[in-house]
Tab-separated table of C-alpha atoms and ligand atoms in Angstrom:
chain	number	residue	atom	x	y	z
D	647	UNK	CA	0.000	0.000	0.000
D	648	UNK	CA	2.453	2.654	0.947
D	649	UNK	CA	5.448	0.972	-1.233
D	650	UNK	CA	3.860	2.556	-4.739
D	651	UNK	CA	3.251	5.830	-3.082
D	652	UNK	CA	5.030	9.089	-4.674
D	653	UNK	CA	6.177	11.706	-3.007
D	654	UNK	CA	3.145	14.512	-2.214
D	655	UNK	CA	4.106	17.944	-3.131
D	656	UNK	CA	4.424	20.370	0.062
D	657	UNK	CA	2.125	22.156	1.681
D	658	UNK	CA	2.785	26.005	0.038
D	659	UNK	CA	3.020	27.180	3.222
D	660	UNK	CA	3.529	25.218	6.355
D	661	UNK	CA	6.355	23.157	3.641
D	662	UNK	CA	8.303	26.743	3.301
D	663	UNK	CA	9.849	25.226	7.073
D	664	UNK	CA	12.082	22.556	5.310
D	665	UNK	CA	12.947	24.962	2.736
D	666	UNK	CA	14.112	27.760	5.648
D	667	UNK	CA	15.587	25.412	7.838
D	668	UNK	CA	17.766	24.175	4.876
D	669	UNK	CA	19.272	27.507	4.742
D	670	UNK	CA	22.708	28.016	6.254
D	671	UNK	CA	22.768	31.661	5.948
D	672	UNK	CA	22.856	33.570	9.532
D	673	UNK	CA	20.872	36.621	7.922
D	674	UNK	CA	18.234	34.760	6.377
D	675	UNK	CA	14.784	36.157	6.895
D	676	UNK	CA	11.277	34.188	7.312
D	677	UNK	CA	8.910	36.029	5.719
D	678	UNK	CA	6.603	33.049	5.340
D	679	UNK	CA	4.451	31.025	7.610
D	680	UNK	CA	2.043	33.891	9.851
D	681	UNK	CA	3.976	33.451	12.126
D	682	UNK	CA	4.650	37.570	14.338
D	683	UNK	CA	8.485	37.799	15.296
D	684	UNK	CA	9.304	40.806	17.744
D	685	UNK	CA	12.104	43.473	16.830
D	686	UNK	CA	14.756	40.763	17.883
D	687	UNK	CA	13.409	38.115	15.397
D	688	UNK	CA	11.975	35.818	18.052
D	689	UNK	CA	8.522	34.520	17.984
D	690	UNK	CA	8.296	34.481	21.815
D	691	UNK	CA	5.088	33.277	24.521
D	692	UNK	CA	3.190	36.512	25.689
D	693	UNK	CA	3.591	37.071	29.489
D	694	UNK	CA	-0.570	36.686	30.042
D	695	UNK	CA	-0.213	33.660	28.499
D	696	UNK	CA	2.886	32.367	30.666
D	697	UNK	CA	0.823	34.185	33.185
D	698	UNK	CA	-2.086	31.993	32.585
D	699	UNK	CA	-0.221	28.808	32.031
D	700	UNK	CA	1.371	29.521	35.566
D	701	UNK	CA	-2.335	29.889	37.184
D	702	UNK	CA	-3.638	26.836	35.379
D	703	UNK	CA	-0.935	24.495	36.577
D	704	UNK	CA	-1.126	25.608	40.142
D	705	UNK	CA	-4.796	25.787	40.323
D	706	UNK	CA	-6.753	23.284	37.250
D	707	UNK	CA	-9.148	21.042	39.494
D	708	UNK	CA	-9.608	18.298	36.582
D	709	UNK	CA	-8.706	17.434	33.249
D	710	UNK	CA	-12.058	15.198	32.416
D	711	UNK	CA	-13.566	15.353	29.498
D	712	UNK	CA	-15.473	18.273	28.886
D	713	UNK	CA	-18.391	18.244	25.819
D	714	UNK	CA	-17.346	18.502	22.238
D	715	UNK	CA	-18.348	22.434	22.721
D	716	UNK	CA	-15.208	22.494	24.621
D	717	UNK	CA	-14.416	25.054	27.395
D	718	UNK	CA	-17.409	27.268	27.439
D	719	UNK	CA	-15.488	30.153	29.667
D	720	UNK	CA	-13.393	30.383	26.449
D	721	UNK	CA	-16.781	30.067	24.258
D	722	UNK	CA	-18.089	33.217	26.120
D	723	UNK	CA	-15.407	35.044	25.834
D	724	UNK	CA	-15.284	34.055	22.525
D	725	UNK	CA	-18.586	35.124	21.558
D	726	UNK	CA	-17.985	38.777	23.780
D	727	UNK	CA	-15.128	39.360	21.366
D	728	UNK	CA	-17.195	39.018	18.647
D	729	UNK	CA	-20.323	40.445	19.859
D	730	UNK	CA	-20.629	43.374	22.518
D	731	UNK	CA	-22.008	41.438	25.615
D	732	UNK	CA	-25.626	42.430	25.715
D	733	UNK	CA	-26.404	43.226	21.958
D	734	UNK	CA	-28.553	41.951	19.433
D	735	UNK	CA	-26.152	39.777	17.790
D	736	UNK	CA	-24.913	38.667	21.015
D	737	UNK	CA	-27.742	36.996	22.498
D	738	UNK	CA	-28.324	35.485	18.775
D	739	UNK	CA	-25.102	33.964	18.792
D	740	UNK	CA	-23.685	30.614	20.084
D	741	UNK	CA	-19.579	29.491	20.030
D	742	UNK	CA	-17.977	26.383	20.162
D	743	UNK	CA	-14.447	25.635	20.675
D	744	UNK	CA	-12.227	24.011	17.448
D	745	UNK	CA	-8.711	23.419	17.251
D	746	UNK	CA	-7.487	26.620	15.415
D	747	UNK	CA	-8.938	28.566	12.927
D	748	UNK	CA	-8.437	25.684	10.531
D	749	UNK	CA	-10.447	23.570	12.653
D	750	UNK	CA	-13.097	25.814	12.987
D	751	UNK	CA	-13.042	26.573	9.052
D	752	UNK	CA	-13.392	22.629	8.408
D	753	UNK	CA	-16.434	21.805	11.239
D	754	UNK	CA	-18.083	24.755	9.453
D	755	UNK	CA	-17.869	23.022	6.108
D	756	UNK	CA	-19.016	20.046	7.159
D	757	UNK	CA	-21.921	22.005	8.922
D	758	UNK	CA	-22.918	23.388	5.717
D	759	UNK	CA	-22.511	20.572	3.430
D	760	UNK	CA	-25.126	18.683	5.943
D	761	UNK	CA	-27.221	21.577	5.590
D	762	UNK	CA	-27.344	22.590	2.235
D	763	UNK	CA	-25.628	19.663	0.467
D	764	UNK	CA	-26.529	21.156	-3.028
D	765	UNK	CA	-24.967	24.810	-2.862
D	766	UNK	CA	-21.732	26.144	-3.697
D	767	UNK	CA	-19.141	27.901	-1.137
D	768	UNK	CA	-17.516	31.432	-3.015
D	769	UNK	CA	-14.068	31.850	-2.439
D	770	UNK	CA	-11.971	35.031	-2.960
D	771	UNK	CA	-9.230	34.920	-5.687
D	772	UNK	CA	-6.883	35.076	-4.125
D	773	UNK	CA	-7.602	33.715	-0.644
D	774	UNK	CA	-5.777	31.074	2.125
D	775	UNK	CA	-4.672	28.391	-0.199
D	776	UNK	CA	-5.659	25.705	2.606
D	777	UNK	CA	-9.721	26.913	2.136
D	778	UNK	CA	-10.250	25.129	-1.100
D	779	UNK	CA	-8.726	21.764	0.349
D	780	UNK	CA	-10.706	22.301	4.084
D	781	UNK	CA	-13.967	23.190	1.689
D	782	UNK	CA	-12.875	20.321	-0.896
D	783	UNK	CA	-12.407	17.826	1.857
D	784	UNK	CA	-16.426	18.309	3.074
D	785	UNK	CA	-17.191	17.757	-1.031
D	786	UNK	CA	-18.148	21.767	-1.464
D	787	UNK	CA	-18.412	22.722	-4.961
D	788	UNK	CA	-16.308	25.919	-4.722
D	789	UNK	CA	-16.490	29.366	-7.348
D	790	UNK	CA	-13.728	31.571	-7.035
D	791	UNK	CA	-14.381	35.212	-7.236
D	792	UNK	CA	-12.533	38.239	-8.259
D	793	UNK	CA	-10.835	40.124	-5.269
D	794	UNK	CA	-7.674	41.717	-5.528
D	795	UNK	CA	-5.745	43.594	-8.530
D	796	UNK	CA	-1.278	42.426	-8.088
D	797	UNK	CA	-0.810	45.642	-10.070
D	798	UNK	CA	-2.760	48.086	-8.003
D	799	UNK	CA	-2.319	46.552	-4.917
D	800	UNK	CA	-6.273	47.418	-4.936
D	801	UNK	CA	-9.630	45.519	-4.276
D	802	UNK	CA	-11.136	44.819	-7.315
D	803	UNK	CA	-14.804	45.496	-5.808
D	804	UNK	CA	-16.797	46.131	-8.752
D	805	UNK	CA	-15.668	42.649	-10.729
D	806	UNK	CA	-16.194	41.054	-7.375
D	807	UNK	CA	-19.434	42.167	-6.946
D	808	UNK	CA	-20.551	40.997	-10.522
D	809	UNK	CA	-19.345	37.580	-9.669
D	810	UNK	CA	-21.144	37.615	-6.580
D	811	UNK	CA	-24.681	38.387	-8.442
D	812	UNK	CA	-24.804	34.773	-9.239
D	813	UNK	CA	-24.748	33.441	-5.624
D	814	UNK	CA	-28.788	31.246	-5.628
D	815	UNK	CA	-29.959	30.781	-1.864
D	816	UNK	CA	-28.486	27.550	-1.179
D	817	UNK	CA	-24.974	28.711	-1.710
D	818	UNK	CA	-22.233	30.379	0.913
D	819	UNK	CA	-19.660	33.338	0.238
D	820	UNK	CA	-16.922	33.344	2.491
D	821	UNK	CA	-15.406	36.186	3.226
D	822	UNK	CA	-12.250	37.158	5.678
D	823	UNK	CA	-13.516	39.633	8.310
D	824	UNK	CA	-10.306	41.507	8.457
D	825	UNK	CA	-6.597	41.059	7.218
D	826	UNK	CA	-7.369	39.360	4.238
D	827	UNK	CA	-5.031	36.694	3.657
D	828	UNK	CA	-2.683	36.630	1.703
D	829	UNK	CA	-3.797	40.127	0.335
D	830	UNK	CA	-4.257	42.395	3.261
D	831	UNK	CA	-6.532	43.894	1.148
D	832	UNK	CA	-10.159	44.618	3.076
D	833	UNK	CA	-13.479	46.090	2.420
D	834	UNK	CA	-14.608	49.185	3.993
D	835	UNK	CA	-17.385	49.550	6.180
D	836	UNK	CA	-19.442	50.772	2.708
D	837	UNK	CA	-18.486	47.826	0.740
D	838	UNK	CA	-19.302	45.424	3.947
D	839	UNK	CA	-23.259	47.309	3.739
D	840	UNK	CA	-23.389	46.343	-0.134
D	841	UNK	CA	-22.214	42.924	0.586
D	842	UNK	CA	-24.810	42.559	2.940
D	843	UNK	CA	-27.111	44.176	0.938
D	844	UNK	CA	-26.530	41.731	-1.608
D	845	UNK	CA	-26.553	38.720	0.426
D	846	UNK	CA	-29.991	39.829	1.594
D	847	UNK	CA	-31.594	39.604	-1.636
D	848	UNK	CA	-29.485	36.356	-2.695
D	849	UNK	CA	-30.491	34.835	0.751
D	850	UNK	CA	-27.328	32.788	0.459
D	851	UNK	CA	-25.647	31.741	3.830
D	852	UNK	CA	-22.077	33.287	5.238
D	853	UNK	CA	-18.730	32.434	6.362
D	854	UNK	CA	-16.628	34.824	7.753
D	855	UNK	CA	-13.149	33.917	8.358
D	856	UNK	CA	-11.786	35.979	11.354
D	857	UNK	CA	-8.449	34.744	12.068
D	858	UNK	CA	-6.461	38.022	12.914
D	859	UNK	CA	-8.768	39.887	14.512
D	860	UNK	CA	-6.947	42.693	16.486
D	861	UNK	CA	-3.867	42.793	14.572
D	862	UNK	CA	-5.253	45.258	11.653
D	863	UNK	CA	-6.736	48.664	13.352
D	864	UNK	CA	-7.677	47.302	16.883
D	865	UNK	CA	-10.331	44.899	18.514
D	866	UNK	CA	-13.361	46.780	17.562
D	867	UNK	CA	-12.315	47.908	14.224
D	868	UNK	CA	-11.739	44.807	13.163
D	869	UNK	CA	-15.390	43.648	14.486
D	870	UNK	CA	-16.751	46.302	12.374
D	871	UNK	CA	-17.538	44.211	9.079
D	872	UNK	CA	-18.964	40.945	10.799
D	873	UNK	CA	-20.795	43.416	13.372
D	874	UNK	CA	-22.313	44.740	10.152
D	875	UNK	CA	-23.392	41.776	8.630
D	876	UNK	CA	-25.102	40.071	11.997
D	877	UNK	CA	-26.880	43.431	12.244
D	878	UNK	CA	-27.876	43.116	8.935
D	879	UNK	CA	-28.625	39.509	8.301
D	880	UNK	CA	-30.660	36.797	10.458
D	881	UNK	CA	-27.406	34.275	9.317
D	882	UNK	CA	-24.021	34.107	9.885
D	883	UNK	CA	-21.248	31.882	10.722
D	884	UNK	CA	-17.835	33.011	11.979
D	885	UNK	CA	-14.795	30.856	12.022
D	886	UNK	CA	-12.258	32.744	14.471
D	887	UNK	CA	-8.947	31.922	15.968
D	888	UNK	CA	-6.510	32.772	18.752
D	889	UNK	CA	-3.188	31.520	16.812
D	890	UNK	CA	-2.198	35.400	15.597
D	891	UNK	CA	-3.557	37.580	18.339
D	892	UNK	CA	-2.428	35.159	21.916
D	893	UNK	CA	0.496	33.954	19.595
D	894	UNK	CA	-0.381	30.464	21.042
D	895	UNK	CA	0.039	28.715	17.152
D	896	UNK	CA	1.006	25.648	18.123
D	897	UNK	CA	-2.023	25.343	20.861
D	898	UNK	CA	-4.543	25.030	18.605
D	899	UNK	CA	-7.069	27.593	19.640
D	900	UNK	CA	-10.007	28.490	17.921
D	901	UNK	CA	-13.915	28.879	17.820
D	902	UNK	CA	-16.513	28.383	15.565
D	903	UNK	CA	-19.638	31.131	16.109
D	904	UNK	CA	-23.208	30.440	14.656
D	905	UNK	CA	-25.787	33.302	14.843
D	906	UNK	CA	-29.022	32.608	13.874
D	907	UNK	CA	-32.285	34.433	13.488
D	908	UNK	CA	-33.179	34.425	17.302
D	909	UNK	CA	-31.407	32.978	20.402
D	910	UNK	CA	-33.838	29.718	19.727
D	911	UNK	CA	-32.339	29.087	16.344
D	912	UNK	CA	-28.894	29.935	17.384
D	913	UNK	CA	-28.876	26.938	20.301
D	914	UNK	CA	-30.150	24.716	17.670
D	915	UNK	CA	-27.526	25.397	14.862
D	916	UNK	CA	-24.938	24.924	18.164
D	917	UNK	CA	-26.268	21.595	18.871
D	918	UNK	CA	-26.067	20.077	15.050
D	919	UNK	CA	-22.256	21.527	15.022
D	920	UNK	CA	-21.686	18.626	17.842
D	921	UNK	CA	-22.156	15.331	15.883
D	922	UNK	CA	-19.994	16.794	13.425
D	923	UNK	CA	-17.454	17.496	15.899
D	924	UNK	CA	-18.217	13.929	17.594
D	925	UNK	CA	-16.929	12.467	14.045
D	926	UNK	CA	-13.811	14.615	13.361
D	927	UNK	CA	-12.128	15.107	16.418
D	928	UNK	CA	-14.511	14.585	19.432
D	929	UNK	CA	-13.535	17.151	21.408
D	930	UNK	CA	-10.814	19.889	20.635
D	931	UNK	CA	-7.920	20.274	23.676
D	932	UNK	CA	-8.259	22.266	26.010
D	933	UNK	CA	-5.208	23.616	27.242
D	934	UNK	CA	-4.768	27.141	25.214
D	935	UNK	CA	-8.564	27.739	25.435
D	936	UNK	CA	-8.409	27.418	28.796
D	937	UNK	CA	-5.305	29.946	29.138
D	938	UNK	CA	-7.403	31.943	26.900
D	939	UNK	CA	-10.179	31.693	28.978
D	940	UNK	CA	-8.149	32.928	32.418
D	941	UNK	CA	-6.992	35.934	30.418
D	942	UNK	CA	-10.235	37.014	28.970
D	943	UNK	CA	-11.899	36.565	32.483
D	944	UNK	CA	-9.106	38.648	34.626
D	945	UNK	CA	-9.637	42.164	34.081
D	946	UNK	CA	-6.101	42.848	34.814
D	947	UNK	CA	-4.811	39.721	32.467
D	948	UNK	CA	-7.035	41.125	29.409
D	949	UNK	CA	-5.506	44.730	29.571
D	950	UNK	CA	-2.016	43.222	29.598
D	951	UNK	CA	-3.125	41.106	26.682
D	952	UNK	CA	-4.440	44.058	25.052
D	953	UNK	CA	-1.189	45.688	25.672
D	954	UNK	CA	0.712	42.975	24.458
D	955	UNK	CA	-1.910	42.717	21.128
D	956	UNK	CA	-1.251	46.144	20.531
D	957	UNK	CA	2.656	45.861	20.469
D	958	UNK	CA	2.113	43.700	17.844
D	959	UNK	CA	-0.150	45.451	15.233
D	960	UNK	CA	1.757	48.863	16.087
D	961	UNK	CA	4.879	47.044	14.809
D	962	UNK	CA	3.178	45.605	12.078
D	963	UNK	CA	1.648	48.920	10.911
D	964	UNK	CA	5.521	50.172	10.891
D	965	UNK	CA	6.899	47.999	9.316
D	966	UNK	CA	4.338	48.353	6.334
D	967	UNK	CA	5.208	52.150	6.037
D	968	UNK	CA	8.770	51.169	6.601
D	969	UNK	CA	8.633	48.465	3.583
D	970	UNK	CA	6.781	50.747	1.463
D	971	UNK	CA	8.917	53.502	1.568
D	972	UNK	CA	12.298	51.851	1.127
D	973	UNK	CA	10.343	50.001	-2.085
D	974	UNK	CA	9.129	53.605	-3.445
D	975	UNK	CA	12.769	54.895	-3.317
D	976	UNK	CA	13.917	52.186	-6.123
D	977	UNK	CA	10.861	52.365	-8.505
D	978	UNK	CA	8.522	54.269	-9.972
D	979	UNK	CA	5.656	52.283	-8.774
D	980	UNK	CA	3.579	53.304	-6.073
D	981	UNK	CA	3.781	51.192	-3.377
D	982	UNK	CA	1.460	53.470	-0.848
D	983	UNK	CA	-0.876	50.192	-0.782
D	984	UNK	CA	1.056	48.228	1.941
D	985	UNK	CA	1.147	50.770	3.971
D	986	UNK	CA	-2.769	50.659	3.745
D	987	UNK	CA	-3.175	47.551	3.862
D	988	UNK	CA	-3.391	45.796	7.249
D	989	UNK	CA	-2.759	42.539	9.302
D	990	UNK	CA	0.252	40.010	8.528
D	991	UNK	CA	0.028	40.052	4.880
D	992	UNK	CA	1.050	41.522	1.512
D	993	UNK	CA	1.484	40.577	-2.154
D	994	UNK	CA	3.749	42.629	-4.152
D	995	UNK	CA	3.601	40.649	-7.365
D	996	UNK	CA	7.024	38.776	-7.180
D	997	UNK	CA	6.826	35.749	-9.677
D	998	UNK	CA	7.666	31.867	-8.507
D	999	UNK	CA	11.329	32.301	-10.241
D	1000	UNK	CA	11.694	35.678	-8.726
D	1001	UNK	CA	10.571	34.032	-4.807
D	1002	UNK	CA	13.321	31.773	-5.525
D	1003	UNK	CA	16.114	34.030	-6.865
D	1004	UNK	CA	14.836	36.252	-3.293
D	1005	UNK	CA	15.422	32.339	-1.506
D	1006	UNK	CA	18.932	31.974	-3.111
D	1007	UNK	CA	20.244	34.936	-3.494
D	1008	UNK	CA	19.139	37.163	-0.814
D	1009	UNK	CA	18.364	34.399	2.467
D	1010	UNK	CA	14.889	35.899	2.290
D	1011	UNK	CA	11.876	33.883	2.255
D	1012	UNK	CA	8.246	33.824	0.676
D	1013	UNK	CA	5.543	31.605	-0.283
D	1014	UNK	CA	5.964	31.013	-3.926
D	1015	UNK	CA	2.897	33.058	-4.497
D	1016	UNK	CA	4.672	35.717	-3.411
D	1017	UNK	CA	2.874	36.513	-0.064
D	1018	UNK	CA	5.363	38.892	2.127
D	1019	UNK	CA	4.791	38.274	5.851
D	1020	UNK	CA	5.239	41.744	7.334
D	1021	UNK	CA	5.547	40.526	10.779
D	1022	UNK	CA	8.773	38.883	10.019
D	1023	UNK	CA	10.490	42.238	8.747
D	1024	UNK	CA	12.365	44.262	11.882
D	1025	UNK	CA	14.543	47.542	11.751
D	1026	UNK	CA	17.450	45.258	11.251
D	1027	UNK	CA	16.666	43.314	7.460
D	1028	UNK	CA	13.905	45.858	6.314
D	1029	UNK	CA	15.755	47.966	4.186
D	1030	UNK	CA	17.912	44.904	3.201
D	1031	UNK	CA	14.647	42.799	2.381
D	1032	UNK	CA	13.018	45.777	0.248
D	1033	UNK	CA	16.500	46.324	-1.593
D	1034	UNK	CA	16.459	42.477	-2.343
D	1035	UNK	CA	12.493	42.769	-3.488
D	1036	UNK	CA	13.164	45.403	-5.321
D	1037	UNK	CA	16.210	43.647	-7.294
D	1038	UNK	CA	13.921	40.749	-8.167
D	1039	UNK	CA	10.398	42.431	-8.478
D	1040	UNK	CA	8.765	43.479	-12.227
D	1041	UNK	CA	7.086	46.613	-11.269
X	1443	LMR	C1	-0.521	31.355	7.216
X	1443	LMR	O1	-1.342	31.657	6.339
X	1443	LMR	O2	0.691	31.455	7.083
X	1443	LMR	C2	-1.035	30.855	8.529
X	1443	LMR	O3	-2.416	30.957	8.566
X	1443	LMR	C3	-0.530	29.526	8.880
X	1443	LMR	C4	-1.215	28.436	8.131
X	1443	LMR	O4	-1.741	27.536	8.796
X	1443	LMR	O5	-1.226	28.428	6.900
């Protein structure tokens, strides 16, 4: 059985580790996997969540099972993130725990496929290249629609919204709620009201994928486009995760939120995500949601998290400007866009040979789409990785 088998190709992102690890060079730069590294390069444990690790050990009563909702302190806090405690949407909305993002993304597909088994999922082109495989894997037709220009750096709204006339009721358009990966590219708080405008009259379900919430203008601004749509629609289904904003990747912490029409149909769409869960995984561990949970619930815990969250888009944010102006010295393009764009991601148009020529050449590494991750640049390699871009780059 496994004698015949050929090698699989690598995954285009989480393979980029074999490829970095295979370089010698003490100045090479990782620039791939979302991974945020602080001014020093490292990619280190926040202190609320060593904090929290500290408190759990000392103090955990039990590890039994819990249900295959998970930790439901973390699925509060989960939903208040989301959803203003008190509001509309809030009391309409229901969250489970999932193991990442990813794992959220792939209980929601198999939610939908149960429940409309006929409809198509709506992808952006370009979007996270593991959503067509999660969405593939639950045997989702998937239509890819137009999203971002390379040359402008710009959304390309109006094709998009063409594309999205054809959505029929039983289909789903996922979107990303903020940061759009790999693009950075988002919509604006008008082109989230035409969206939902849109998928009013189409009456076609919605997944948002929220996995860097906080790390683009702030907590709330980042909220403000799936706020918008459960104001707007009786539907919605958010897959969110704490990887990016607790820096806790490796934990596996993430949330899957259905809000329905009323609190009534919200509990019910919560109860048919558990069988599915039952099937895949049974239960997700509970180790960084419950760190996540202690930090969320301490008053004093969450500001430091804040604190520590805002560290982390501030440096972002600088090192966009940063990028882009080092880039605008050397070429006549205008490369104002990343420094508009927000969360972990950018795409400046670098072709597969010129990714590799950047791997070679220059220590500096990409996906071979040529996705930049921001959040590994630092004072130190900035202007060195923008001089090397800008050697290899067509515009
Ligand atoms: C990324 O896009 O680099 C991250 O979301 C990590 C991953 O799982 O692909």
């Amino acid at each position: 059985m496994f004698a015949e088998l050929a090698e699989p190709p690598l995954d285009p992102i989480l393979g980029l580790a074999q490829l970095l690890a295979r370089d010698a060079s003490p100045d090479k730069v990782d620039l791939g996997i979302g991974i945020y590294h602080d001014e020093q390069g490292k990619a280190p444990v926040l202190d609320c969540v060593k904090a929290a690790e500290r408190w759990l050990v000392e103090n955990q009563p039990s590890k039994r099972y819990l249900s295959s909702a998970g930790n439901p302190d973390f699925n509060l806090q989960m939903r208040g993130l989301l959803f203003p405690e008190g509001s509309d949407a809030y009391q309409r909305a229901r969250t489970i725990q999932a193991p990442g993002g990813t794992g959220a993304l792939r209980v929601a597909s198999d939610l939908l496929k149960r429940l409309r088994p006929e409809g198509r999922v709506f992808i952006p082109g370009p979007t996270w290249p593991n959503h067509p495989g999660i969405l593939k894997a639950s045997g989702h037709e998937i239509v890819v629609y137009p999203y971002y220009d390379l040359a402008s750096g710009a959304l390309k709204f109006d094709a998009m919204m063409a594309a999205l006339a054809d959505l029929r009721a039983n289909d789903t358009l996922l979107v990303h709620g903020c940061c759009h990966n790999p693009t950075g590219a988002d919509l604006d708080i008008d082109q989230w009201s035409a969206v939902a405008d849109l998928l009013e009259k189409a009456g076609a379900a919605v997944l948002v994928d929220l996995a860097y919430l906080g790390l683009g203008d702030g907590l709330e601004q980042d909220a403000a486009g799936v706020r918008l749509l459960a104001s707007r629609l009786p539907e919605l289904i958010v897959a969110s995760s704490c990887s990016k904003n607790f820096a806790m990747y490796r934990e596996r912490v993430g949330a899957l939120t259905v809000v329905g029409g009323s609190e009534k149909d919200a509990v019910l769409a919560h109860a048919h995500t558990l069988p599915v869960i039952r099937t895949l995984y049974s239960m997700p561990p509970d180790h960084g949601a419950a760190v996540v949970a202690q930090v969320l619930d301490d008053a004093t815990a969450r500001a430091g998290w804040e604190v520590e969250l805002r560290t982390m888009r501030e440096r972002i944010n600088t090192m966009r400007e940063r990028l882009a102006a080092r880039l605008a010295g050397q070429s006549a393009r205008d490369y104002g866009f990343i420094a508009r764009q927000r969360g972990m991601f950018t795409m400046l148009g670098i072709s597969p040979e010129g990714v590799e020529t950047l791997r070679r050449d220059h220590h500096v590494h990409l996906t071979s789409s040529g996705r930049v991750n921001v959040a590994g640049l630092n004072s130190k390699n900035v202007d060195r990785v923008a001089d090397a871009i800008a050697a290899v780059s067509q515009g």
